[in-house]
Amino acid sequence: MLTNQRFINVLIPIISVILGLLAGAIIMLSFGYNPIEGYGALYEGAFGNSYFTGETIVKVAPLILSGIAVAFAFRTGLFNIGVEGQVFVGWLASVWVGISFEAPMIIHLPLAILSAGVAGALWGFVPGFLKAKFGVHEVIVSIMMNYIALHTCNALIRNVLTDRLDSTEPVADSASLSSQLFYEWTGSRLHWGAVVALALAFVMWFILEKTTKGYELRSVGFNQNASNYAGMNVNRNIVYSFLISGSFAGIAGAMQGLGTYGNMFVQSSFTNIGFDGIAVALLGGNTALGSVFGAFLFGTLKNGAGSMPLVANIPKELVDIIVALIIFFVASGYIIRWALTRVKREGK
Amino acid sequence: MDYVIEMLNIRKEFPGIVANDNINLQVEKGEIHALLGENGAGKSTLMNVLFGLYQPEKGEIRVNGKPVKITNPNIANDLGIGMVHQHFMLVDTFSVTENIILGSEPKKSGTVDIKKAEAEVQEISERYGLKVDPTAKIKDISVGMQQRVEILKTLYRGADILILDEPTAVLTPQEIHELIDIMRTLIKEGKSIILITHKLKEIMEVCDRCTVIRKGQGIGTVDVKETSTTELASLMVGREVSFRTEKTPAHPKEEILKISDLRVKDARGAEMVKGLHLDVKAGEIVGIAGVDGNGQSELIEAIAGLRKVESGSILLNKETITHFTPRKVTESGVAHIPQDRHKFGLVLDFPIGENMVLQNYYQKPYSSMGILNYKEIYKQANKLIEEYDVRTPSEHTPARALSGGNQQKAIIGREVDRSPDLLIAAQPTRGLDVGAIEFIHKKLIEERDKGKAVLLLSFELEEILNVSDRIAIMFDGQIVANVKPEDTTEQELGLLMAGSQVEKKAGES
Ligand SMILES: Nc1ncnc2c1ncn2[C@@H]1O[C@H](COP(=O)(O)OP(=O)(O)OP(=O)(O)O)[C@@H](O)[C@H]1O
Ligand SMILES: [Mg+2]
């Protein structure tokens, strides 16, 4: 019976992806495009050669981290919509440490990543603290913190890190995640960030499932009254949750600053890494492993979809609809779960 | 015979357990039909099948003689079946009327016609003698009121057959009387009722017939006029059950708990505990008797560290614990079986096993250096499940999936097993079957005999009289009298609880 349940858990995402692809195909057909060509282009764009594969992984890495950041807070009953801002400050902090000095890599790189985590955690601390202390809803504070992050980072880049320039100098080699080896293999920007992201997904799973702190955080997420009754400090756990969630988000920023771009530049709007993290976490059922798969799907679709207009001549707007449809179907996996248990029952 | 409901050969399985196995239930028109069985016997499950929440694997349901398929509660509603669940399903922040009409709101040009709804609610509530304030918010009204709202909800939807799942478990004796009157009115108005209860006296008092199930299997239906509580109990448990709790006289020793001049406010800022004095000694069970709402909950929450103490002191083993956090109270040697098991007692979405270490997960052997040791956690869980007869498919089952009574047994096991210096038991046997009650009472007495102090809060005078060594009567935020159970009667207690003779008794103690 347990294996049966597990089987359903694996089956559902697969069925949802297939249904999503079918729905996308119908859209393409009804607008007179060839779905085989369309999906061919999508696949080519995502995994067609080592360059595309590399670029896809580059997209996936920060999404894993923003996904687990959202998922972690969610498990504690909190909605961290401020991941976007935490990514920004993490990005800036990592680049700042990366360009300010040179040191042996074994010190410099971890320090740069760590500072990104600390920056994200500090940014997360604000909504967490205000919620715990004054009961201010975390969503409102998080959203405001996103804007503060965006504009503060831009101002710092222009006025402090550079002299009125739009981008910082590249980080020192000793703080860089990028890899000459990967570049020679793939020609893409592929860097070591994916490894860091996977390691941290493991860390998230470990904290939640294996530690006493994780036990408390999950308990607070499910039932604050019972947690209080059991002697847990609910408010302190809310702050902890935001600190940990924020540090994951901050390190997502380090992926960009130390890996993908190797610097930071003035941005006119949000990166969407944080907002996509919400979808990734939901796709993954707020678990670590689920978020990894969710990020993988998201990154693949985003990267692969870029080729569809070029190769199959499908208008960009239509591509967006198709991608949205696939994600929609995956997200509504619970409908399929319902149908499956239904069928099983009738079959008996 | 005219049956309004017939459930024939119903079978319902859950992963790892057969909850209903070939059960038959036939309800006549205009009767109150009792459904009796141990905790986890499958009563709620059977009713959820009838209400369309679960689909049976096998069996047939007939309503007024016609075979029907009830695949969801809307169909049940259309067939005139209404259900009041064991754990209420109300929206706290909504008003009484809003809760009643939720899902079938009267509309006026696209908006909800709340005035019309309020008038209708008023009308139904008067017709059946179910007094409620249609504009009050659910979170501000008593449990008894909330239950009336649940009943009104079903009547508003036109129910003719009412399922009441353990309605009296959460009520005070006074409220139970009112509910019984309401049920009689409903029958007069042509309704039929299926009543689940563990209180055999209630069955004897109001029911016409009684169907007994044991471990998922139908044992049969008996005519209440031709049976007795002893027969019902043995039918249900499958062995003889004793109703009187055997115990030796207490030998109270040193003072464990000493409360002086305690003042506590409730959530809305009204003073509920008003300069209370109370002590409990090692080796004695002190029962607090009182009408609900006289500050009992606030008193217990204050001792447990869950509610702020305004003034006064609480001493445990001569050390002050007045302003301790719940964690420090627990560590000082207090265990607490909370009144509201879903709100405080359990994390329903955790496996039942993880719930068994809710207070000591951070201690050895359940964890070391911040890493949980699941092997030890589940070892402890299995021990408690075994010892306290918690019926669950496995220790990994979410607490939510356990029957109400088994959730309660799990909490009691967890708290008693820590063998604290002071055990606070607030309505510990709420929702338990007679066999389980007997067992829990034995456990409380065992703790006492080990030299622990036990503070028992119960609205059941019988329980107070049976188990306590000393009864403290609480009225209007104070202990107004201390009496010995052997020197008093239910009548006298009732009077004291209502506040009469306060002067005389308080002077005596
Ligand atoms: N949703 C569920 N999933 C899995 N098992 C369940 C579920 N609901 C009930 N069960 C199991 O079915 C059995 C019967 O439960 P049910 O709630 O019907 O008991 P009950 O007779 O109402 O007991 P109580 O008097 O304690 O309320 C129990 O063993 C319980 O663990
Ligand atoms: Mg039940």
mmCIF file with all atom_site columns, N, CA, C and O and ligand atoms in Angstrom, chain B residues 14 17 19 38-45 54 86 166 198 393 401-406, ligand 1:
data_model
loop_
_atom_site.group_PDB
_atom_site.id
_atom_site.type_symbol
_atom_site.label_atom_id
_atom_site.label_alt_id
_atom_site.label_comp_id
_atom_site.label_asym_id
_atom_site.label_entity_id
_atom_site.label_seq_id
_atom_site.pdbx_PDB_ins_code
_atom_site.Cartn_x
_atom_site.Cartn_y
_atom_site.Cartn_z
_atom_site.occupancy
_atom_site.B_iso_or_equiv
_atom_site.pdbx_formal_charge
_atom_site.auth_seq_id
_atom_site.auth_comp_id
_atom_site.auth_asym_id
_atom_site.auth_atom_id
_atom_site.pdbx_PDB_model_num
ATOM   1   N N   . PHE B 1 14  ? -9.516  1.736  4.926  1.00 0.00 ? 14  PHE B N   1
ATOM   2   C CA  . PHE B 1 14  ? -8.474  2.754  4.848  1.00 0.00 ? 14  PHE B CA  1
ATOM   3   C C   . PHE B 1 14  ? -7.163  2.020  4.720  1.00 0.00 ? 14  PHE B C   1
ATOM   4   O O   . PHE B 1 14  ? -7.086  0.844  5.081  1.00 0.00 ? 14  PHE B O   1
ATOM   5   N N   . ILE B 1 17  ? -6.304  -0.724 7.239  1.00 0.00 ? 17  ILE B N   1
ATOM   6   C CA  . ILE B 1 17  ? -7.334  -1.003 8.241  1.00 0.00 ? 17  ILE B CA  1
ATOM   7   C C   . ILE B 1 17  ? -8.710  -1.082 7.577  1.00 0.00 ? 17  ILE B C   1
ATOM   8   O O   . ILE B 1 17  ? -8.978  -0.349 6.615  1.00 0.00 ? 17  ILE B O   1
ATOM   9   N N   . ALA B 1 19  ? -12.245 -0.165 8.341  1.00 0.00 ? 19  ALA B N   1
ATOM   10  C CA  . ALA B 1 19  ? -12.949 0.632  9.347  1.00 0.00 ? 19  ALA B CA  1
ATOM   11  C C   . ALA B 1 19  ? -14.392 0.155  9.513  1.00 0.00 ? 19  ALA B C   1
ATOM   12  O O   . ALA B 1 19  ? -14.937 0.179  10.608 1.00 0.00 ? 19  ALA B O   1
ATOM   13  N N   . GLU B 1 38  ? -16.770 1.233  20.581 1.00 0.00 ? 38  GLU B N   1
ATOM   14  C CA  . GLU B 1 38  ? -15.544 1.730  21.197 1.00 0.00 ? 38  GLU B CA  1
ATOM   15  C C   . GLU B 1 38  ? -14.887 2.800  20.333 1.00 0.00 ? 38  GLU B C   1
ATOM   16  O O   . GLU B 1 38  ? -15.249 2.968  19.172 1.00 0.00 ? 38  GLU B O   1
ATOM   17  N N   . ASN B 1 39  ? -13.879 3.445  20.895 1.00 0.00 ? 39  ASN B N   1
ATOM   18  C CA  . ASN B 1 39  ? -13.110 4.409  20.118 1.00 0.00 ? 39  ASN B CA  1
ATOM   19  C C   . ASN B 1 39  ? -12.443 3.691  18.953 1.00 0.00 ? 39  ASN B C   1
ATOM   20  O O   . ASN B 1 39  ? -11.772 2.686  19.150 1.00 0.00 ? 39  ASN B O   1
ATOM   21  N N   . GLY B 1 40  ? -12.678 4.212  17.762 1.00 0.00 ? 40  GLY B N   1
ATOM   22  C CA  . GLY B 1 40  ? -12.076 3.590  16.597 1.00 0.00 ? 40  GLY B CA  1
ATOM   23  C C   . GLY B 1 40  ? -12.879 2.426  16.052 1.00 0.00 ? 40  GLY B C   1
ATOM   24  O O   . GLY B 1 40  ? -12.428 1.727  15.158 1.00 0.00 ? 40  GLY B O   1
ATOM   25  N N   . ALA B 1 41  ? -14.092 2.228  16.582 1.00 0.00 ? 41  ALA B N   1
ATOM   26  C CA  . ALA B 1 41  ? -14.910 1.116  16.105 1.00 0.00 ? 41  ALA B CA  1
ATOM   27  C C   . ALA B 1 41  ? -15.384 1.359  14.675 1.00 0.00 ? 41  ALA B C   1
ATOM   28  O O   . ALA B 1 41  ? -15.684 0.414  13.948 1.00 0.00 ? 41  ALA B O   1
ATOM   29  N N   . GLY B 1 42  ? -15.461 2.626  14.282 1.00 0.00 ? 42  GLY B N   1
ATOM   30  C CA  . GLY B 1 42  ? -15.874 2.937  12.918 1.00 0.00 ? 42  GLY B CA  1
ATOM   31  C C   . GLY B 1 42  ? -17.178 3.692  12.824 1.00 0.00 ? 42  GLY B C   1
ATOM   32  O O   . GLY B 1 42  ? -17.803 3.733  11.758 1.00 0.00 ? 42  GLY B O   1
ATOM   33  N N   . LYS B 1 43  ? -17.588 4.324  13.898 1.00 0.00 ? 43  LYS B N   1
ATOM   34  C CA  . LYS B 1 43  ? -18.865 5.045  13.902 1.00 0.00 ? 43  LYS B CA  1
ATOM   35  C C   . LYS B 1 43  ? -18.815 6.277  13.003 1.00 0.00 ? 43  LYS B C   1
ATOM   36  O O   . LYS B 1 43  ? -19.662 6.461  12.122 1.00 0.00 ? 43  LYS B O   1
ATOM   37  N N   . SER B 1 44  ? -17.818 7.125  13.228 1.00 0.00 ? 44  SER B N   1
ATOM   38  C CA  . SER B 1 44  ? -17.716 8.331  12.413 1.00 0.00 ? 44  SER B CA  1
ATOM   39  C C   . SER B 1 44  ? -17.550 7.968  10.948 1.00 0.00 ? 44  SER B C   1
ATOM   40  O O   . SER B 1 44  ? -18.120 8.608  10.067 1.00 0.00 ? 44  SER B O   1
ATOM   41  N N   . THR B 1 45  ? -16.777 6.929  10.707 1.00 0.00 ? 45  THR B N   1
ATOM   42  C CA  . THR B 1 45  ? -16.564 6.496  9.325  1.00 0.00 ? 45  THR B CA  1
ATOM   43  C C   . THR B 1 45  ? -17.891 6.126  8.670  1.00 0.00 ? 45  THR B C   1
ATOM   44  O O   . THR B 1 45  ? -18.193 6.563  7.562  1.00 0.00 ? 45  THR B O   1
ATOM   45  N N   . TYR B 1 54  ? -17.136 9.779  2.411  1.00 0.00 ? 54  TYR B N   1
ATOM   46  C CA  . TYR B 1 54  ? -16.346 8.621  1.989  1.00 0.00 ? 54  TYR B CA  1
ATOM   47  C C   . TYR B 1 54  ? -17.209 7.760  1.088  1.00 0.00 ? 54  TYR B C   1
ATOM   48  O O   . TYR B 1 54  ? -18.414 7.677  1.264  1.00 0.00 ? 54  TYR B O   1
ATOM   49  N N   . GLN B 1 86  ? -18.056 15.437 14.618 1.00 0.00 ? 86  GLN B N   1
ATOM   50  C CA  . GLN B 1 86  ? -17.442 15.303 15.933 1.00 0.00 ? 86  GLN B CA  1
ATOM   51  C C   . GLN B 1 86  ? -16.611 16.549 16.254 1.00 0.00 ? 86  GLN B C   1
ATOM   52  O O   . GLN B 1 86  ? -16.632 17.054 17.362 1.00 0.00 ? 86  GLN B O   1
ATOM   53  N N   . GLU B 1 166 ? -21.180 12.436 18.322 1.00 0.00 ? 166 GLU B N   1
ATOM   54  C CA  . GLU B 1 166 ? -20.732 12.778 19.671 1.00 0.00 ? 166 GLU B CA  1
ATOM   55  C C   . GLU B 1 166 ? -21.022 14.226 20.052 1.00 0.00 ? 166 GLU B C   1
ATOM   56  O O   . GLU B 1 166 ? -20.119 14.969 20.429 1.00 0.00 ? 166 GLU B O   1
ATOM   57  N N   . HIS B 1 198 ? -20.899 8.142  23.711 1.00 0.00 ? 198 HIS B N   1
ATOM   58  C CA  . HIS B 1 198 ? -20.288 7.110  24.549 1.00 0.00 ? 198 HIS B CA  1
ATOM   59  C C   . HIS B 1 198 ? -20.976 7.047  25.903 1.00 0.00 ? 198 HIS B C   1
ATOM   60  O O   . HIS B 1 198 ? -20.620 6.235  26.735 1.00 0.00 ? 198 HIS B O   1
ATOM   61  N N   . PRO B 1 393 ? -3.548  2.415  12.397 1.00 0.00 ? 393 PRO B N   1
ATOM   62  C CA  . PRO B 1 393 ? -2.954  1.462  11.456 1.00 0.00 ? 393 PRO B CA  1
ATOM   63  C C   . PRO B 1 393 ? -1.444  1.362  11.651 1.00 0.00 ? 393 PRO B C   1
ATOM   64  O O   . PRO B 1 393 ? -0.879  0.279  11.562 1.00 0.00 ? 393 PRO B O   1
ATOM   65  N N   . ALA B 1 401 ? -5.810  11.229 11.058 1.00 0.00 ? 401 ALA B N   1
ATOM   66  C CA  . ALA B 1 401 ? -6.585  10.077 10.592 1.00 0.00 ? 401 ALA B CA  1
ATOM   67  C C   . ALA B 1 401 ? -7.030  9.166  11.732 1.00 0.00 ? 401 ALA B C   1
ATOM   68  O O   . ALA B 1 401 ? -7.749  8.213  11.496 1.00 0.00 ? 401 ALA B O   1
ATOM   69  N N   . LEU B 1 402 ? -6.598  9.468  12.968 1.00 0.00 ? 402 LEU B N   1
ATOM   70  C CA  . LEU B 1 402 ? -7.061  8.637  14.087 1.00 0.00 ? 402 LEU B CA  1
ATOM   71  C C   . LEU B 1 402 ? -8.461  9.043  14.500 1.00 0.00 ? 402 LEU B C   1
ATOM   72  O O   . LEU B 1 402 ? -8.857  10.190 14.331 1.00 0.00 ? 402 LEU B O   1
ATOM   73  N N   . SER B 1 403 ? -9.193  8.113  15.077 1.00 0.00 ? 403 SER B N   1
ATOM   74  C CA  . SER B 1 403 ? -10.515 8.463  15.574 1.00 0.00 ? 403 SER B CA  1
ATOM   75  C C   . SER B 1 403 ? -10.337 9.380  16.778 1.00 0.00 ? 403 SER B C   1
ATOM   76  O O   . SER B 1 403 ? -9.294  9.381  17.437 1.00 0.00 ? 403 SER B O   1
ATOM   77  N N   . GLY B 1 404 ? -11.372 10.184 17.043 1.00 0.00 ? 404 GLY B N   1
ATOM   78  C CA  . GLY B 1 404 ? -11.284 11.187 18.103 1.00 0.00 ? 404 GLY B CA  1
ATOM   79  C C   . GLY B 1 404 ? -10.812 10.611 19.425 1.00 0.00 ? 404 GLY B C   1
ATOM   80  O O   . GLY B 1 404 ? -9.925  11.160 20.083 1.00 0.00 ? 404 GLY B O   1
ATOM   81  N N   . GLY B 1 405 ? -11.376 9.499  19.815 1.00 0.00 ? 405 GLY B N   1
ATOM   82  C CA  . GLY B 1 405 ? -11.024 8.902  21.090 1.00 0.00 ? 405 GLY B CA  1
ATOM   83  C C   . GLY B 1 405 ? -9.581  8.408  21.118 1.00 0.00 ? 405 GLY B C   1
ATOM   84  O O   . GLY B 1 405 ? -8.913  8.472  22.149 1.00 0.00 ? 405 GLY B O   1
ATOM   85  N N   . ASN B 1 406 ? -9.100  7.930  20.000 1.00 0.00 ? 406 ASN B N   1
ATOM   86  C CA  . ASN B 1 406 ? -7.728  7.444  19.966 1.00 0.00 ? 406 ASN B CA  1
ATOM   87  C C   . ASN B 1 406 ? -6.728  8.585  19.969 1.00 0.00 ? 406 ASN B C   1
ATOM   88  O O   . ASN B 1 406 ? -5.634  8.453  20.509 1.00 0.00 ? 406 ASN B O   1
HETATM 89  N N1  . LIG C 2 .   ? -9.169  9.437  6.953  1.00 0.00 ? 1   LIG C N1  1
HETATM 90  C C1  . LIG C 2 .   ? -8.715  8.293  7.486  1.00 0.00 ? 1   LIG C C1  1
HETATM 91  N N2  . LIG C 2 .   ? -7.595  7.720  7.021  1.00 0.00 ? 1   LIG C N2  1
HETATM 92  C C2  . LIG C 2 .   ? -7.128  6.570  7.556  1.00 0.00 ? 1   LIG C C2  1
HETATM 93  N N3  . LIG C 2 .   ? -7.701  5.919  8.573  1.00 0.00 ? 1   LIG C N3  1
HETATM 94  C C3  . LIG C 2 .   ? -8.823  6.444  9.092  1.00 0.00 ? 1   LIG C C3  1
HETATM 95  C C4  . LIG C 2 .   ? -9.381  7.660  8.587  1.00 0.00 ? 1   LIG C C4  1
HETATM 96  N N4  . LIG C 2 .   ? -10.499 7.944  9.298  1.00 0.00 ? 1   LIG C N4  1
HETATM 97  C C5  . LIG C 2 .   ? -10.620 6.954  10.196 1.00 0.00 ? 1   LIG C C5  1
HETATM 98  N N5  . LIG C 2 .   ? -9.627  6.045  10.081 1.00 0.00 ? 1   LIG C N5  1
HETATM 99  C C6  . LIG C 2 .   ? -9.462  4.830  10.878 1.00 0.00 ? 1   LIG C C6  1
HETATM 100 O O1  . LIG C 2 .   ? -10.678 4.120  10.865 1.00 0.00 ? 1   LIG C O1  1
HETATM 101 C C7  . LIG C 2 .   ? -10.980 3.604  12.156 1.00 0.00 ? 1   LIG C C7  1
HETATM 102 C C8  . LIG C 2 .   ? -12.366 4.040  12.581 1.00 0.00 ? 1   LIG C C8  1
HETATM 103 O O2  . LIG C 2 .   ? -12.352 5.427  12.865 1.00 0.00 ? 1   LIG C O2  1
HETATM 104 P P1  . LIG C 2 .   ? -13.637 6.253  13.267 1.00 0.00 ? 1   LIG C P1  1
HETATM 105 O O3  . LIG C 2 .   ? -13.242 7.676  13.288 1.00 0.00 ? 1   LIG C O3  1
HETATM 106 O O4  . LIG C 2 .   ? -14.774 5.862  12.415 1.00 0.00 ? 1   LIG C O4  1
HETATM 107 O O5  . LIG C 2 .   ? -13.888 5.733  14.755 1.00 0.00 ? 1   LIG C O5  1
HETATM 108 P P2  . LIG C 2 .   ? -15.045 6.128  15.761 1.00 0.00 ? 1   LIG C P2  1
HETATM 109 O O6  . LIG C 2 .   ? -15.842 4.914  15.991 1.00 0.00 ? 1   LIG C O6  1
HETATM 110 O O7  . LIG C 2 .   ? -15.743 7.344  15.329 1.00 0.00 ? 1   LIG C O7  1
HETATM 111 O O8  . LIG C 2 .   ? -14.201 6.397  17.101 1.00 0.00 ? 1   LIG C O8  1
HETATM 112 P P3  . LIG C 2 .   ? -14.293 7.581  18.201 1.00 0.00 ? 1   LIG C P3  1
HETATM 113 O O9  . LIG C 2 .   ? -15.310 7.151  19.193 1.00 0.00 ? 1   LIG C O9  1
HETATM 114 O O10 . LIG C 2 .   ? -12.925 7.552  18.844 1.00 0.00 ? 1   LIG C O10 1
HETATM 115 O O11 . LIG C 2 .   ? -14.596 8.842  17.509 1.00 0.00 ? 1   LIG C O11 1
HETATM 116 C C9  . LIG C 2 .   ? -9.866  4.078  13.072 1.00 0.00 ? 1   LIG C C9  1
HETATM 117 O O12 . LIG C 2 .   ? -8.989  3.013  13.270 1.00 0.00 ? 1   LIG C O12 1
HETATM 118 C C10 . LIG C 2 .   ? -9.177  5.178  12.329 1.00 0.00 ? 1   LIG C C10 1
HETATM 119 O O13 . LIG C 2 .   ? -7.807  5.184  12.596 1.00 0.00 ? 1   LIG C O13 1
#
